[in-house]
């Protein structure tokens, strides 16, 4: 009876720790969403206060990453979770890594925004080239984090499709900026900053797609990294 009670206590502890890890991932996702939204706004305003806020949030996001890693490590090392719970822990760790990298890219965007505004307002119309791409990756990140919160694997195929669209938009921005630089060589430095911002958006799209793939692994145990949309849909149909 004592052994059975200990087993029950361990099971309860596992689920409590796992629930706490999920809560922290959701909190981290909310912070990163805010960072990205602020970074996009900084491209429009160049606000020094907003850029400073984004940089401050970086430390908070990193702290959440460390906390999630610690809890997950304890679950794995001390509790030997069942297969389904272990998949969820691994998915949460993967999601944490992707969210932290989104935060890194948001920080880069804010720093590039500061550089772009320092170059003068004559380059700001070039920033408008980024707007459709920024809106797309912002929406992708929100969709991906909602999928993580609900453990809904069906978002994965949609996110892969949308990531392909992000890649197309990146190529379009690259072509437009190349044209601007040929027309006016004085704009080369500012256009390169804008290009680096576009690359950060492209990477954020990749990380949002990865979040959807982590949910698939957590829920149905399938690794769909590098899979096509059709292959993911086939896995989801079972």
CSV table of C-alpha atoms in Angstrom, one decimal:
chain,number,residue,atom,x,y,z
A,1,UNK,CA,0.0,0.0,0.0
A,2,UNK,CA,2.9,2.4,0.8
A,3,UNK,CA,4.5,1.6,-2.6
A,4,UNK,CA,1.1,2.3,-4.3
A,5,UNK,CA,0.8,5.6,-2.5
A,6,UNK,CA,4.3,6.6,-3.5
A,7,UNK,CA,3.5,5.8,-7.1
A,8,UNK,CA,0.3,8.0,-7.0
A,9,UNK,CA,2.3,10.8,-5.3
A,10,UNK,CA,4.9,10.6,-8.0
A,11,UNK,CA,2.2,10.6,-10.8
A,12,UNK,CA,0.6,13.7,-9.2
A,13,UNK,CA,4.0,15.4,-8.9
A,14,UNK,CA,4.9,14.7,-12.5
A,15,UNK,CA,1.7,16.2,-13.8
A,16,UNK,CA,2.0,19.2,-11.5
A,17,UNK,CA,5.6,19.9,-12.8
A,18,UNK,CA,4.5,19.3,-16.4
A,19,UNK,CA,1.6,21.6,-16.0
A,20,UNK,CA,3.9,24.3,-14.5
A,21,UNK,CA,6.3,23.9,-17.5
A,22,UNK,CA,3.4,24.3,-19.9
A,23,UNK,CA,2.3,27.5,-18.0
A,24,UNK,CA,5.8,28.9,-18.3
A,25,UNK,CA,6.0,28.2,-22.0
A,26,UNK,CA,2.6,29.9,-22.6
A,27,UNK,CA,3.8,32.9,-20.5
A,28,UNK,CA,7.1,32.9,-22.5
A,29,UNK,CA,5.1,32.8,-25.8
A,30,UNK,CA,3.0,35.8,-24.6
A,31,UNK,CA,6.2,37.8,-23.8
A,32,UNK,CA,7.7,37.0,-27.2
A,33,UNK,CA,4.5,37.9,-29.0
A,34,UNK,CA,4.7,41.3,-27.3
A,35,UNK,CA,8.4,41.6,-28.2
A,36,UNK,CA,7.7,41.0,-31.8
A,37,UNK,CA,4.7,43.4,-31.9
A,38,UNK,CA,6.9,46.1,-30.3
A,39,UNK,CA,9.7,45.4,-32.7
A,40,UNK,CA,7.3,45.9,-35.7
A,41,UNK,CA,6.0,49.1,-34.1
A,42,UNK,CA,9.6,50.3,-33.6
A,43,UNK,CA,10.1,50.1,-37.4
A,44,UNK,CA,7.3,52.6,-37.8
A,45,UNK,CA,8.2,55.0,-34.9
A,46,UNK,CA,11.9,54.5,-34.1
A,47,UNK,CA,10.9,55.2,-30.5
A,48,UNK,CA,14.0,54.9,-28.2
A,49,UNK,CA,11.8,54.1,-25.2
A,50,UNK,CA,10.1,51.2,-27.1
A,51,UNK,CA,13.5,49.9,-28.3
A,52,UNK,CA,14.8,50.0,-24.8
A,53,UNK,CA,11.7,48.1,-23.6
A,54,UNK,CA,12.3,45.4,-26.1
A,55,UNK,CA,15.9,45.0,-24.9
A,56,UNK,CA,14.7,44.8,-21.3
A,57,UNK,CA,12.2,42.0,-22.2
A,58,UNK,CA,15.0,40.0,-23.6
A,59,UNK,CA,16.3,39.3,-20.1
A,60,UNK,CA,12.8,38.2,-19.0
A,61,UNK,CA,12.5,35.8,-21.9
A,62,UNK,CA,15.9,34.3,-21.2
A,63,UNK,CA,14.9,33.9,-17.6
A,64,UNK,CA,11.8,32.0,-18.6
A,65,UNK,CA,13.8,29.8,-20.8
A,66,UNK,CA,16.1,28.8,-18.0
A,67,UNK,CA,13.2,28.1,-15.7
A,68,UNK,CA,11.5,25.8,-18.2
A,69,UNK,CA,14.8,24.0,-18.9
A,70,UNK,CA,15.3,23.4,-15.2
A,71,UNK,CA,11.8,22.0,-14.6
A,72,UNK,CA,11.9,19.8,-17.7
A,73,UNK,CA,15.3,18.5,-16.7
A,74,UNK,CA,14.0,17.6,-13.3
A,75,UNK,CA,11.0,15.7,-14.8
A,76,UNK,CA,13.3,13.7,-17.1
A,77,UNK,CA,16.1,13.0,-14.6
A,78,UNK,CA,14.0,12.2,-11.5
A,79,UNK,CA,10.6,11.0,-12.6
A,80,UNK,CA,11.2,8.9,-15.8
A,81,UNK,CA,7.9,10.1,-17.4
A,82,UNK,CA,5.7,7.9,-19.5
A,83,UNK,CA,6.1,8.1,-23.3
A,84,UNK,CA,3.3,10.6,-23.9
A,85,UNK,CA,4.5,12.9,-21.1
A,86,UNK,CA,8.1,12.6,-22.3
A,87,UNK,CA,7.1,13.6,-25.8
A,88,UNK,CA,5.4,16.6,-24.3
A,89,UNK,CA,8.4,17.6,-22.3
A,90,UNK,CA,10.6,17.3,-25.3
A,91,UNK,CA,8.1,19.4,-27.4
A,92,UNK,CA,8.1,22.1,-24.6
A,93,UNK,CA,11.9,22.2,-24.7
A,94,UNK,CA,11.9,22.5,-28.5
A,95,UNK,CA,9.2,25.2,-28.3
A,96,UNK,CA,11.2,27.1,-25.7
A,97,UNK,CA,14.3,27.2,-27.9
A,98,UNK,CA,12.2,28.5,-30.9
A,99,UNK,CA,10.5,31.1,-28.8
A,100,UNK,CA,13.9,32.3,-27.4
A,101,UNK,CA,15.2,32.7,-30.9
A,102,UNK,CA,12.1,34.7,-31.9
A,103,UNK,CA,12.9,37.0,-29.0
A,104,UNK,CA,16.5,37.3,-30.3
A,105,UNK,CA,15.2,38.2,-33.8
A,106,UNK,CA,12.8,40.8,-32.3
A,107,UNK,CA,15.8,42.3,-30.5
A,108,UNK,CA,17.7,42.5,-33.8
A,109,UNK,CA,14.8,44.1,-35.5
A,110,UNK,CA,14.7,46.8,-32.8
A,111,UNK,CA,18.4,47.5,-33.1
A,112,UNK,CA,18.1,47.8,-36.9
A,113,UNK,CA,15.1,50.1,-36.5
A,114,UNK,CA,17.3,52.4,-34.4
A,115,UNK,CA,20.0,52.3,-37.1
A,116,UNK,CA,17.4,53.0,-39.9
A,117,UNK,CA,16.0,56.0,-38.1
A,118,UNK,CA,19.5,57.3,-37.4
A,119,UNK,CA,20.1,57.2,-41.1
A,120,UNK,CA,17.3,59.8,-41.7
A,121,UNK,CA,13.7,59.8,-42.7
A,122,UNK,CA,14.4,59.7,-46.4
A,123,UNK,CA,14.9,55.9,-46.1
A,124,UNK,CA,11.7,55.3,-44.2
A,125,UNK,CA,9.5,54.7,-47.3
A,126,UNK,CA,11.7,51.6,-47.9
A,127,UNK,CA,10.5,50.2,-44.6
A,128,UNK,CA,7.0,50.0,-46.0
A,129,UNK,CA,8.3,47.1,-48.2
A,130,UNK,CA,8.4,45.0,-45.0
A,131,UNK,CA,4.8,45.6,-43.9
A,132,UNK,CA,3.1,42.6,-45.5
A,133,UNK,CA,5.8,40.3,-44.4
A,134,UNK,CA,5.7,41.7,-40.8
A,135,UNK,CA,2.0,41.2,-40.6
A,136,UNK,CA,2.2,37.7,-41.9
A,137,UNK,CA,4.9,36.5,-39.4
A,138,UNK,CA,3.2,38.3,-36.5
A,139,UNK,CA,0.0,36.4,-37.3
A,140,UNK,CA,1.9,33.1,-37.7
A,141,UNK,CA,3.5,33.4,-34.3
A,142,UNK,CA,0.1,34.1,-32.7
A,143,UNK,CA,-1.4,31.1,-34.5
A,144,UNK,CA,1.5,28.9,-33.5
A,145,UNK,CA,1.5,29.8,-29.8
A,146,UNK,CA,-2.3,29.2,-29.7
A,147,UNK,CA,-1.7,25.8,-31.1
A,148,UNK,CA,0.9,25.2,-28.4
A,149,UNK,CA,-1.5,26.3,-25.7
A,150,UNK,CA,-4.4,24.1,-27.0
A,151,UNK,CA,-2.1,21.3,-28.1
A,152,UNK,CA,-3.8,21.4,-31.5
A,153,UNK,CA,-1.7,19.6,-34.2
A,154,UNK,CA,-3.9,20.7,-37.1
A,155,UNK,CA,-2.2,24.1,-37.2
A,156,UNK,CA,1.0,22.5,-38.4
A,157,UNK,CA,0.2,22.1,-42.1
A,158,UNK,CA,-1.3,25.7,-42.2
A,159,UNK,CA,1.9,27.0,-40.7
A,160,UNK,CA,4.1,25.2,-43.2
A,161,UNK,CA,2.0,26.7,-46.1
A,162,UNK,CA,2.3,30.2,-44.6
A,163,UNK,CA,6.1,29.8,-44.1
A,164,UNK,CA,6.4,29.2,-47.8
A,165,UNK,CA,4.5,32.5,-48.3
A,166,UNK,CA,7.0,34.2,-46.0
A,167,UNK,CA,9.8,32.9,-48.1
A,168,UNK,CA,8.2,34.3,-51.2
A,169,UNK,CA,7.7,37.7,-49.6
A,170,UNK,CA,11.4,37.7,-48.5
A,171,UNK,CA,12.5,37.1,-52.1
A,172,UNK,CA,10.3,39.9,-53.2
A,173,UNK,CA,11.7,42.3,-50.6
A,174,UNK,CA,15.2,41.3,-51.7
A,175,UNK,CA,14.5,42.1,-55.3
A,176,UNK,CA,12.9,45.5,-54.5
A,177,UNK,CA,15.8,46.5,-52.2
A,178,UNK,CA,18.3,45.6,-54.9
A,179,UNK,CA,16.5,47.9,-57.3
A,180,UNK,CA,16.5,50.7,-54.8
A,181,UNK,CA,20.3,50.3,-54.2
A,182,UNK,CA,21.0,50.4,-57.9
A,183,UNK,CA,18.8,53.5,-58.3
A,184,UNK,CA,20.4,55.4,-55.4
A,185,UNK,CA,23.8,54.1,-54.1
A,186,UNK,CA,23.5,56.4,-51.1
A,187,UNK,CA,20.7,54.2,-49.8
A,188,UNK,CA,22.8,51.0,-49.7
A,189,UNK,CA,23.6,51.1,-46.0
A,190,UNK,CA,20.0,51.7,-45.0
A,191,UNK,CA,18.7,49.2,-47.5
A,192,UNK,CA,21.0,46.6,-46.0
A,193,UNK,CA,19.6,47.3,-42.6
A,194,UNK,CA,16.1,46.7,-44.0
A,195,UNK,CA,17.3,43.5,-45.7
A,196,UNK,CA,18.6,42.2,-42.4
A,197,UNK,CA,15.2,43.0,-40.8
A,198,UNK,CA,13.5,41.1,-43.6
A,199,UNK,CA,15.8,38.1,-42.9
A,200,UNK,CA,14.8,38.3,-39.2
A,201,UNK,CA,11.2,38.1,-40.2
A,202,UNK,CA,11.9,35.1,-42.5
A,203,UNK,CA,13.6,33.3,-39.5
A,204,UNK,CA,10.7,34.1,-37.3
A,205,UNK,CA,8.4,32.4,-39.8
A,206,UNK,CA,10.6,29.3,-39.6
A,207,UNK,CA,10.4,29.3,-35.8
A,208,UNK,CA,6.6,29.7,-35.9
A,209,UNK,CA,6.5,26.7,-38.3
A,210,UNK,CA,8.7,24.7,-35.9
A,211,UNK,CA,6.2,25.4,-33.0
A,212,UNK,CA,3.5,23.7,-35.0
A,213,UNK,CA,5.7,20.7,-35.7
A,214,UNK,CA,6.5,20.4,-32.0
A,215,UNK,CA,2.8,20.2,-31.3
A,216,UNK,CA,2.4,17.3,-33.8
A,217,UNK,CA,5.2,15.4,-32.0
A,218,UNK,CA,3.7,16.0,-28.6
A,219,UNK,CA,0.2,14.9,-29.6
A,220,UNK,CA,0.6,12.1,-32.1
A,221,UNK,CA,4.3,11.2,-31.7
A,222,UNK,CA,5.3,11.9,-35.3
A,223,UNK,CA,8.4,13.9,-36.3
A,224,UNK,CA,7.3,16.0,-39.2
A,225,UNK,CA,10.3,18.3,-39.4
A,226,UNK,CA,11.2,18.8,-43.1
A,227,UNK,CA,7.9,17.2,-44.1
A,228,UNK,CA,5.8,18.6,-46.9
A,229,UNK,CA,2.3,19.9,-46.3
A,230,UNK,CA,0.9,16.8,-47.9
A,231,UNK,CA,3.0,14.5,-45.7
A,232,UNK,CA,1.9,16.4,-42.6
A,233,UNK,CA,-1.7,16.2,-43.5
A,234,UNK,CA,-1.4,12.5,-44.2
A,235,UNK,CA,0.2,12.0,-40.7
A,236,UNK,CA,-2.7,13.9,-39.1
A,237,UNK,CA,-5.3,11.8,-40.9
A,238,UNK,CA,-3.5,8.8,-39.4
